[in-house]
mmCIF file of C-alpha atoms in Angstrom:
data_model
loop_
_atom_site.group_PDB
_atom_site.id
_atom_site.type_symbol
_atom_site.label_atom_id
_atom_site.label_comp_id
_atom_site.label_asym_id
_atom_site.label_seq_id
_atom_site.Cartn_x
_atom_site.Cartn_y
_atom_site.Cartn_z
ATOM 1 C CA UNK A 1 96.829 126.253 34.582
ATOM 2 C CA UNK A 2 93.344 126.992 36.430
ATOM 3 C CA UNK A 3 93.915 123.228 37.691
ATOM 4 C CA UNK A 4 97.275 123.367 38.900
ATOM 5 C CA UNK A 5 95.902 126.578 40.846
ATOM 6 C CA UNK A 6 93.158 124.769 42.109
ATOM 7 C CA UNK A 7 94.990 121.749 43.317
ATOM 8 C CA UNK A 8 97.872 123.575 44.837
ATOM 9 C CA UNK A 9 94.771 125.527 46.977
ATOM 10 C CA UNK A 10 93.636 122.350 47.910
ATOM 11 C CA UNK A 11 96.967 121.061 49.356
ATOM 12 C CA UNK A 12 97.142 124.588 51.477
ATOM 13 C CA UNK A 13 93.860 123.664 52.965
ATOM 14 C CA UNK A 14 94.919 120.583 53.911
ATOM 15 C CA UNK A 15 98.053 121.386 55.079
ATOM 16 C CA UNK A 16 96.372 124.190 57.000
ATOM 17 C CA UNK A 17 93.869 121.824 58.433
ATOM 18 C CA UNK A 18 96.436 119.242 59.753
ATOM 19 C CA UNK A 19 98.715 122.453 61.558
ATOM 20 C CA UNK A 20 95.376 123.282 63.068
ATOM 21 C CA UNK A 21 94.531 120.483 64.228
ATOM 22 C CA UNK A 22 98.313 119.533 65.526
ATOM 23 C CA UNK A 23 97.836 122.796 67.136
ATOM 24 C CA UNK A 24 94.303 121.783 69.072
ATOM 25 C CA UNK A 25 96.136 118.386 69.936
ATOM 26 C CA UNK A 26 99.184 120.232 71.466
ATOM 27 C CA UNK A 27 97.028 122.562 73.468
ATOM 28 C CA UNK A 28 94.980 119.560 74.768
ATOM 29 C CA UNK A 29 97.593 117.786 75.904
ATOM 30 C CA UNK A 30 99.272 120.834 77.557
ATOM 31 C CA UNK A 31 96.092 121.025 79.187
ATOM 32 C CA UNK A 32 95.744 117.760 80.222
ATOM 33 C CA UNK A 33 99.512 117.854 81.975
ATOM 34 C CA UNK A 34 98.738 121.114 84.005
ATOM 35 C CA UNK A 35 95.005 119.298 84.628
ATOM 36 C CA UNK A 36 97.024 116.240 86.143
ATOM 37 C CA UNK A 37 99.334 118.299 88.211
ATOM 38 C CA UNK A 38 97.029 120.728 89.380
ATOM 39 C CA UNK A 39 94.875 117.692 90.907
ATOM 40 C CA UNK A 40 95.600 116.404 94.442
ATOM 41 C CA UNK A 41 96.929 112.619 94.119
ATOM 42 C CA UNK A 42 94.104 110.055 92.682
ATOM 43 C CA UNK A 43 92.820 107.962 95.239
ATOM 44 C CA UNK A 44 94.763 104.465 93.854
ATOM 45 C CA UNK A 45 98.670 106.821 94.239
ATOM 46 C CA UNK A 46 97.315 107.904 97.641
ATOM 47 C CA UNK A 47 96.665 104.391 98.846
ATOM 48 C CA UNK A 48 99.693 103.381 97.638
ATOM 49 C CA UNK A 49 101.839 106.126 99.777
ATOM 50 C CA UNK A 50 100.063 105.733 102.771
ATOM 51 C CA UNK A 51 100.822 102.078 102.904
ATOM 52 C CA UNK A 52 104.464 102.543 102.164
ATOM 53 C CA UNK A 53 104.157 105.566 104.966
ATOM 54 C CA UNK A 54 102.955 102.820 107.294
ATOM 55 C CA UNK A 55 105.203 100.186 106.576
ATOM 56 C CA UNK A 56 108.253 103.319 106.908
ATOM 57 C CA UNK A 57 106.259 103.975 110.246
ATOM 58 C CA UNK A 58 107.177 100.588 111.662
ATOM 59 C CA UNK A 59 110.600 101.182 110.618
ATOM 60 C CA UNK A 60 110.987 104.639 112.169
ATOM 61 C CA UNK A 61 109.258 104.082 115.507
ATOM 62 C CA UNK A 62 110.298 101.137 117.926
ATOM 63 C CA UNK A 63 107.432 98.990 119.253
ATOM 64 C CA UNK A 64 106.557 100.316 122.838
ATOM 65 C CA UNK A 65 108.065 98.523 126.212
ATOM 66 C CA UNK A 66 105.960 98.990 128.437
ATOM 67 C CA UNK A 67 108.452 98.154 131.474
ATOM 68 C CA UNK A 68 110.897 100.857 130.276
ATOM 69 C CA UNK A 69 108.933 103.517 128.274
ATOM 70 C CA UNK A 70 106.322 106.656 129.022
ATOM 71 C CA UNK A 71 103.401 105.817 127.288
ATOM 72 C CA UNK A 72 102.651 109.499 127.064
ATOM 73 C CA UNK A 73 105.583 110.151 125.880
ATOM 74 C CA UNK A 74 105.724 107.580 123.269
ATOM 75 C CA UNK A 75 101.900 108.600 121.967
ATOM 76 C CA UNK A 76 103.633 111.939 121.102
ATOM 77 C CA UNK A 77 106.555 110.538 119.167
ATOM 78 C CA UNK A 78 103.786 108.457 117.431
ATOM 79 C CA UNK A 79 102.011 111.306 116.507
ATOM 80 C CA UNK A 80 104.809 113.560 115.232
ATOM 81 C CA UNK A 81 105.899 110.575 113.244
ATOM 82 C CA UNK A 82 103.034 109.975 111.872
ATOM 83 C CA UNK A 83 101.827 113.260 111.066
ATOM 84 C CA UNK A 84 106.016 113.400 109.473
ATOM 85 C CA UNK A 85 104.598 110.783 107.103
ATOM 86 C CA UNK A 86 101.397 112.208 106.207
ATOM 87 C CA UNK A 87 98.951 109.295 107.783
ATOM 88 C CA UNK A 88 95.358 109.946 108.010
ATOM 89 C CA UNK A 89 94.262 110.273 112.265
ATOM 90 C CA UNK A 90 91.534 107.339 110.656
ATOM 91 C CA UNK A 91 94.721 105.257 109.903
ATOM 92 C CA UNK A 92 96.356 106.351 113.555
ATOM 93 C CA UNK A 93 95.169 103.580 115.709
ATOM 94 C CA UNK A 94 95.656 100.601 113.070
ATOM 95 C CA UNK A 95 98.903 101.991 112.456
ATOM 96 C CA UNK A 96 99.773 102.129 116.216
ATOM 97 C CA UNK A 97 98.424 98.568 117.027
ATOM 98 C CA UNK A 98 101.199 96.354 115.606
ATOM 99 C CA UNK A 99 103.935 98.978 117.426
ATOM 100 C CA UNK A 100 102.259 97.901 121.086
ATOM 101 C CA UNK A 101 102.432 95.480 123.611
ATOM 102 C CA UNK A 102 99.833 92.505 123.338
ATOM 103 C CA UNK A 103 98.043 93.173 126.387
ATOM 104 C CA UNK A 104 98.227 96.717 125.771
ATOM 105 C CA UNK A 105 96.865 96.150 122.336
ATOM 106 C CA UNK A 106 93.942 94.194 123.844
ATOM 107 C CA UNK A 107 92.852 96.758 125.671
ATOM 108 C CA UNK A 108 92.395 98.960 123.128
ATOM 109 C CA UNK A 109 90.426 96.229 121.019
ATOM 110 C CA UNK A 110 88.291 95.827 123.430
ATOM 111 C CA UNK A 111 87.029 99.366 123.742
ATOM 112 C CA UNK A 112 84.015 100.524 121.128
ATOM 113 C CA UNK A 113 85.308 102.072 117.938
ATOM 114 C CA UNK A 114 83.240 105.961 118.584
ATOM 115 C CA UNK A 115 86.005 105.967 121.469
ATOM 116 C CA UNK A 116 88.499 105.682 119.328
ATOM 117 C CA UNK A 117 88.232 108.875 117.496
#
C-alpha cells in the first residue's frame, strides 16, 4: 500500500513537471511571436521589398522624354513615387537612372558621387 502511494506521487511529479515545462515552452514561444513582430523587418525581407518596390517603380513611372516632359516636374513625381514605395533617398538615384534618357543619364554618371546626395 505504502508503494502504490509512493508510485502514484511519483507519476504526479512527473506529470507536474511535463505541464510545467509545456507551460515555459508556451510562454517562450508566445514570446518569441510578439519578439518577431515587435522587430522592424530583418535586413534579408527588407532587401527583398525594396527590390520588388524598384522593379514596381519602373512600372509606375514612365521613363522621362526629354523633348516633351518638365524635368522638374518629373523629379517630383519621382520622388512622391518613390517615397509611395518606401525606397531609401541612397537607392533614389540608381532607381532613377534606368527611367532617363541616355545622355541625360550620362551626365549624371559623370558627376562625383558626394554630389549626389
Amino acid at each position: 500500500m505504502l508503494e502504490a502511494i509512493i508510485v502514484r506521487r511519483q507519476e504526479k511529479e512527473v506529470l507536474e513537471r511535463q505541464r510545467e515545462k509545456e507551460e515555459r515552452d508556451g510562454q517562450f514561444e508566445l514570446e518569441k511571436i510578439k519578439l518577431q513582430t515587435s522587430f522592424p523587418e530583418t535586413s534579408e525581407s527588407s532587401e527583398r521589398n525594396t527590390k520588388y518596390n524598384c522593379v514596381e517603380l519602373q512600372n509606375v513611372l514612365q521613363r522621362f522624354d526629354s523633348r516633351n516632359d518638365d524635368i522638374s516636374l518629373y523629379l517630383v513625381v519621382f520622388e512622391r513615387q518613390a517615397n509611395r514605395l518606401k525606397i531609401n533617398k541612397a537607392d533614389w538615384v540608381t532607381q532613377l537612372m534606368p527611367l532617363l534618357p541616355s545622355d541625360v543619364a550620362q551626365i549624371i554618371a559623370r558627376e562625383p558621387e558626394k554630389e549626389l546626395c
